[in-house]
PDB file of C-alpha atoms in Angstrom:
ATOM      1  CA  MET A   1       0.000   0.000   0.000  1.00  0.00           C
ATOM      2  CA  HIS A   2       1.374   3.416  -0.967  1.00  0.00           C
ATOM      3  CA  GLU A   3       1.752   6.198   1.582  1.00  0.00           C
ATOM      4  CA  ALA A   4      -1.250   8.156   0.238  1.00  0.00           C
ATOM      5  CA  GLU A   5      -3.449   5.046   0.475  1.00  0.00           C
ATOM      6  CA  LYS A   6      -2.339   4.536   4.085  1.00  0.00           C
ATOM      7  CA  ILE A   7      -3.239   8.132   4.963  1.00  0.00           C
ATOM      8  CA  ILE A   8      -6.608   7.818   3.201  1.00  0.00           C
ATOM      9  CA  ALA A   9      -7.351   4.673   5.226  1.00  0.00           C
ATOM     10  CA  GLN A  10      -6.028   6.066   8.528  1.00  0.00           C
ATOM     11  CA  LEU A  11      -8.110   9.248   8.273  1.00  0.00           C
ATOM     12  CA  GLY A  12     -11.183   7.540   6.813  1.00  0.00           C
ATOM     13  CA  LEU A  13     -11.171   9.686   3.674  1.00  0.00           C
ATOM     14  CA  LYS A  14     -13.604   9.057   0.818  1.00  0.00           C
ATOM     15  CA  PRO A  15     -13.511  10.231  -2.831  1.00  0.00           C
ATOM     16  CA  LEU A  16     -14.870  13.765  -3.230  1.00  0.00           C
ATOM     17  CA  PRO A  17     -17.402  13.668  -6.079  1.00  0.00           C
ATOM     18  CA  HIS A  18     -16.996  16.132  -8.968  1.00  0.00           C
ATOM     19  CA  GLU A  19     -14.085  18.136  -7.493  1.00  0.00           C
ATOM     20  CA  GLY A  20     -11.679  15.231  -6.996  1.00  0.00           C
ATOM     21  CA  GLY A  21      -9.375  14.237  -4.172  1.00  0.00           C
ATOM     22  CA  PHE A  22     -10.338  12.499  -0.936  1.00  0.00           C
ATOM     23  CA  PHE A  23     -12.038  14.043   2.095  1.00  0.00           C
ATOM     24  CA  ARG A  24     -13.785  13.616   5.427  1.00  0.00           C
ATOM     25  CA  GLN A  25     -15.698  16.269   7.311  1.00  0.00           C
ATOM     26  CA  THR A  26     -13.991  16.686  10.680  1.00  0.00           C
ATOM     27  CA  TRP A  27     -16.028  19.466  12.262  1.00  0.00           C
ATOM     28  CA  ILE A  28     -19.208  21.455  11.871  1.00  0.00           C
ATOM     29  CA  ALA A  29     -20.188  24.332  14.136  1.00  0.00           C
ATOM     30  CA  PRO A  30     -23.249  23.647  16.267  1.00  0.00           C
ATOM     31  CA  LEU A  31     -26.418  25.323  15.085  1.00  0.00           C
ATOM     32  CA  GLN A  32     -27.343  28.345  17.128  1.00  0.00           C
ATOM     33  CA  PRO A  33     -30.949  29.039  18.119  1.00  0.00           C
ATOM     34  CA  GLY A  34     -32.875  30.373  15.139  1.00  0.00           C
ATOM     35  CA  GLU A  35     -30.197  29.393  12.587  1.00  0.00           C
ATOM     36  CA  THR A  36     -30.893  27.039   9.707  1.00  0.00           C
ATOM     37  CA  ARG A  37     -27.239  26.617   8.744  1.00  0.00           C
ATOM     38  CA  ALA A  38     -24.093  26.130  10.774  1.00  0.00           C
ATOM     39  CA  ALA A  39     -21.592  28.974  10.849  1.00  0.00           C
ATOM     40  CA  ALA A  40     -18.619  26.919   9.598  1.00  0.00           C
ATOM     41  CA  SER A  41     -17.306  23.444   8.792  1.00  0.00           C
ATOM     42  CA  ALA A  42     -13.918  21.808   8.201  1.00  0.00           C
ATOM     43  CA  ILE A  43     -12.550  18.816   6.296  1.00  0.00           C
ATOM     44  CA  HIS A  44      -9.366  16.835   5.879  1.00  0.00           C
ATOM     45  CA  TYR A  45      -8.555  16.804   2.163  1.00  0.00           C
ATOM     46  CA  LEU A  46      -5.921  14.796   0.298  1.00  0.00           C
ATOM     47  CA  ILE A  47      -4.898  15.218  -3.321  1.00  0.00           C
ATOM     48  CA  THR A  48      -2.567  13.112  -5.458  1.00  0.00           C
ATOM     49  CA  ARG A  49      -1.012  13.487  -8.903  1.00  0.00           C
ATOM     50  CA  ASP A  50      -4.184  12.077 -10.461  1.00  0.00           C
ATOM     51  CA  ALA A  51      -6.790  13.230  -7.926  1.00  0.00           C
ATOM     52  CA  PHE A  52      -6.542  17.025  -8.054  1.00  0.00           C
ATOM     53  CA  SER A  53      -9.005  19.722  -6.991  1.00  0.00           C
ATOM     54  CA  ALA A  54     -10.799  20.665 -10.214  1.00  0.00           C
ATOM     55  CA  LEU A  55     -11.624  24.319 -10.811  1.00  0.00           C
ATOM     56  CA  HIS A  56     -14.750  25.254  -8.913  1.00  0.00           C
ATOM     57  CA  ARG A  57     -16.252  28.152  -7.051  1.00  0.00           C
ATOM     58  CA  LEU A  58     -18.148  28.363  -3.804  1.00  0.00           C
ATOM     59  CA  ALA A  59     -20.719  30.787  -2.453  1.00  0.00           C
ATOM     60  CA  MET A  60     -18.776  30.883   0.817  1.00  0.00           C
ATOM     61  CA  HIS A  61     -15.236  31.780   1.876  1.00  0.00           C
ATOM     62  CA  GLU A  62     -12.813  28.846   2.016  1.00  0.00           C
ATOM     63  CA  THR A  63      -9.520  28.688   3.887  1.00  0.00           C
ATOM     64  CA  TRP A  64      -7.007  26.070   2.748  1.00  0.00           C
ATOM     65  CA  HIS A  65      -4.494  24.745   5.325  1.00  0.00           C
ATOM     66  CA  PHE A  66      -1.358  22.787   4.392  1.00  0.00           C
ATOM     67  CA  TYR A  67      -0.519  19.841   6.679  1.00  0.00           C
ATOM     68  CA  ALA A  68       1.917  17.405   5.013  1.00  0.00           C
ATOM     69  CA  GLY A  69       3.322  16.011   1.781  1.00  0.00           C
ATOM     70  CA  ASP A  70       4.174  17.905  -1.379  1.00  0.00           C
ATOM     71  CA  PRO A  71       3.557  21.611  -1.943  1.00  0.00           C
ATOM     72  CA  VAL A  72       0.344  22.443  -3.771  1.00  0.00           C
ATOM     73  CA  ARG A  73      -0.252  25.023  -6.488  1.00  0.00           C
ATOM     74  CA  LEU A  74      -3.565  26.780  -5.799  1.00  0.00           C
ATOM     75  CA  VAL A  75      -4.822  28.730  -8.815  1.00  0.00           C
ATOM     76  CA  LEU A  76      -7.378  31.503  -8.314  1.00  0.00           C
ATOM     77  CA  LEU A  77      -9.197  33.080 -11.242  1.00  0.00           C
ATOM     78  CA  ARG A  78     -10.533  36.509 -10.341  1.00  0.00           C
ATOM     79  CA  PRO A  79     -12.853  38.126 -12.919  1.00  0.00           C
ATOM     80  CA  ASP A  80     -11.544  41.670 -12.382  1.00  0.00           C
ATOM     81  CA  GLU A  81      -7.979  40.904 -11.298  1.00  0.00           C
ATOM     82  CA  GLY A  82      -6.874  37.919 -13.408  1.00  0.00           C
ATOM     83  CA  ILE A  83      -4.876  34.941 -12.202  1.00  0.00           C
ATOM     84  CA  GLU A  84      -3.351  34.463  -8.771  1.00  0.00           C
ATOM     85  CA  ARG A  85      -1.083  31.523  -8.012  1.00  0.00           C
ATOM     86  CA  VAL A  86      -0.372  30.520  -4.426  1.00  0.00           C
ATOM     87  CA  THR A  87       1.961  27.717  -3.394  1.00  0.00           C
ATOM     88  CA  LEU A  88       0.669  26.037  -0.262  1.00  0.00           C
ATOM     89  CA  GLY A  89       3.404  24.286   1.690  1.00  0.00           C
ATOM     90  CA  GLY A  90       5.515  24.144   4.792  1.00  0.00           C
ATOM     91  CA  ASP A  91       8.627  25.942   3.512  1.00  0.00           C
ATOM     92  CA  VAL A  92       7.616  29.472   4.453  1.00  0.00           C
ATOM     93  CA  LEU A  93      11.140  30.823   3.894  1.00  0.00           C
ATOM     94  CA  ALA A  94      10.929  29.648   0.259  1.00  0.00           C
ATOM     95  CA  GLY A  95       7.700  31.596  -0.241  1.00  0.00           C
ATOM     96  CA  GLN A  96       5.231  28.797   0.431  1.00  0.00           C
ATOM     97  CA  GLN A  97       2.098  29.654   2.386  1.00  0.00           C
ATOM     98  CA  PRO A  98       0.736  27.455   5.196  1.00  0.00           C
ATOM     99  CA  GLN A  99      -2.785  28.723   4.485  1.00  0.00           C
ATOM    100  CA  CYS A 100      -4.765  30.771   1.993  1.00  0.00           C
ATOM    101  CA  THR A 101      -8.308  32.109   2.120  1.00  0.00           C
ATOM    102  CA  VAL A 102     -10.284  32.152  -1.123  1.00  0.00           C
ATOM    103  CA  PRO A 103     -13.147  34.672  -1.126  1.00  0.00           C
ATOM    104  CA  ALA A 104     -16.627  33.519  -2.061  1.00  0.00           C
ATOM    105  CA  GLY A 105     -17.304  33.463  -5.811  1.00  0.00           C
ATOM    106  CA  ILE A 106     -13.669  33.104  -6.954  1.00  0.00           C
ATOM    107  CA  TRP A 107     -12.748  30.190  -9.238  1.00  0.00           C
ATOM    108  CA  GLN A 108     -10.202  27.944  -7.524  1.00  0.00           C
ATOM    109  CA  GLY A 109      -8.393  24.707  -8.274  1.00  0.00           C
ATOM    110  CA  ALA A 110      -5.327  22.947  -6.895  1.00  0.00           C
ATOM    111  CA  ARG A 111      -2.828  20.294  -7.864  1.00  0.00           C
ATOM    112  CA  LEU A 112       0.553  19.115  -6.672  1.00  0.00           C
ATOM    113  CA  VAL A 113       3.550  21.121  -7.847  1.00  0.00           C
ATOM    114  CA  ASP A 114       5.207  19.693 -10.958  1.00  0.00           C
ATOM    115  CA  ASP A 115       8.279  18.411  -9.091  1.00  0.00           C
ATOM    116  CA  ALA A 116       6.256  16.639  -6.365  1.00  0.00           C
ATOM    117  CA  LYS A 117       8.326  13.962  -4.627  1.00  0.00           C
ATOM    118  CA  HIS A 118       5.735  12.165  -2.458  1.00  0.00           C
ATOM    119  CA  GLY A 119       2.837  12.172  -4.905  1.00  0.00           C
ATOM    120  CA  TRP A 120       0.316  13.490  -2.363  1.00  0.00           C
ATOM    121  CA  ALA A 121      -0.550  16.424  -0.107  1.00  0.00           C
ATOM    122  CA  LEU A 122      -2.697  16.458   3.017  1.00  0.00           C
ATOM    123  CA  LEU A 123      -4.642  19.671   3.468  1.00  0.00           C
ATOM    124  CA  GLY A 124      -7.515  21.025   5.477  1.00  0.00           C
ATOM    125  CA  CYS A 125     -10.307  23.237   4.209  1.00  0.00           C
ATOM    126  CA  THR A 126     -12.561  25.369   6.380  1.00  0.00           C
ATOM    127  CA  VAL A 127     -15.624  27.094   4.961  1.00  0.00           C
ATOM    128  CA  THR A 128     -17.853  29.750   6.416  1.00  0.00           C
ATOM    129  CA  PRO A 129     -20.779  29.434   6.455  1.00  0.00           C
ATOM    130  CA  ALA A 130     -20.764  25.623   6.666  1.00  0.00           C
ATOM    131  CA  TRP A 131     -20.541  23.467   3.553  1.00  0.00           C
ATOM    132  CA  ASP A 132     -23.685  22.993   1.516  1.00  0.00           C
ATOM    133  CA  ALA A 133     -23.551  21.268  -1.881  1.00  0.00           C
ATOM    134  CA  CYS A 134     -25.919  23.849  -3.384  1.00  0.00           C
ATOM    135  CA  ASP A 135     -23.108  26.427  -3.011  1.00  0.00           C
ATOM    136  CA  PHE A 136     -20.677  24.453  -5.251  1.00  0.00           C
ATOM    137  CA  MET A 137     -20.212  25.068  -8.993  1.00  0.00           C
ATOM    138  CA  LEU A 138     -17.785  22.976 -11.041  1.00  0.00           C
ATOM    139  CA  GLY A 139     -15.824  24.873 -13.699  1.00  0.00           C
ATOM    140  CA  GLU A 140     -16.313  24.151 -17.404  1.00  0.00           C
ATOM    141  CA  ARG A 141     -13.065  24.146 -19.403  1.00  0.00           C
ATOM    142  CA  GLU A 142     -14.103  26.005 -22.557  1.00  0.00           C
ATOM    143  CA  GLY A 143     -16.039  28.739 -20.777  1.00  0.00           C
ATOM    144  CA  LEU A 144     -13.218  29.397 -18.312  1.00  0.00           C
ATOM    145  CA  GLN A 145     -10.627  29.464 -21.108  1.00  0.00           C
ATOM    146  CA  ARG A 146     -12.701  32.085 -22.939  1.00  0.00           C
ATOM    147  CA  GLU A 147     -13.017  34.185 -19.781  1.00  0.00           C
ATOM    148  CA  PHE A 148      -9.357  33.750 -18.727  1.00  0.00           C
ATOM    149  CA  PRO A 149      -7.318  33.149 -21.935  1.00  0.00           C
ATOM    150  CA  ALA A 150      -4.012  33.885 -20.176  1.00  0.00           C
ATOM    151  CA  ALA A 151      -4.661  30.862 -17.939  1.00  0.00           C
ATOM    152  CA  ALA A 152      -5.766  28.458 -20.703  1.00  0.00           C
ATOM    153  CA  ASP A 153      -3.032  25.879 -20.014  1.00  0.00           C
ATOM    154  CA  GLU A 154      -3.639  25.865 -16.257  1.00  0.00           C
ATOM    155  CA  ILE A 155      -7.386  25.648 -16.811  1.00  0.00           C
ATOM    156  CA  ALA A 156      -6.832  22.588 -19.023  1.00  0.00           C
ATOM    157  CA  ARG A 157      -4.810  20.933 -16.236  1.00  0.00           C
ATOM    158  CA  LEU A 158      -7.424  21.758 -13.580  1.00  0.00           C
ATOM    159  CA  THR A 159     -10.563  20.598 -15.382  1.00  0.00           C
ATOM    160  CA  ARG A 160     -11.819  17.138 -16.350  1.00  0.00           C
TER     161      ARG A 160
END
């Protein structure tokens, strides 16, 4: 069994439909009186060379946290500002970021860096308000390439 498979088993991760990768919800804020939706939720999330986070956008803010494995290239497509690339990782002195918050409505996708040595990365994602599938939209390659032509190659790598 490969290291990624051992981590998936140890943490009880399951395939994440549509987006890709493997996940397990680890926390959800308790509902407060009068609320119909929890304030926040968190997951463990693992990606591999083949199981990347496809471009998607959420109706809520999402904070990515790096835990272990290879650095991850997080690509953000901002309609008015263009492309932002963030490298999530543990080597802060080399410019890697241990966390990054993606504002609601921004296209986002992530994959391992090209020179990945382990073949996996363990991350955490926290969303506020709490996760609800109705707030998820999967990116469509051709439409995103028309909207962000400067990122056409990255869009191709981050869509299925």
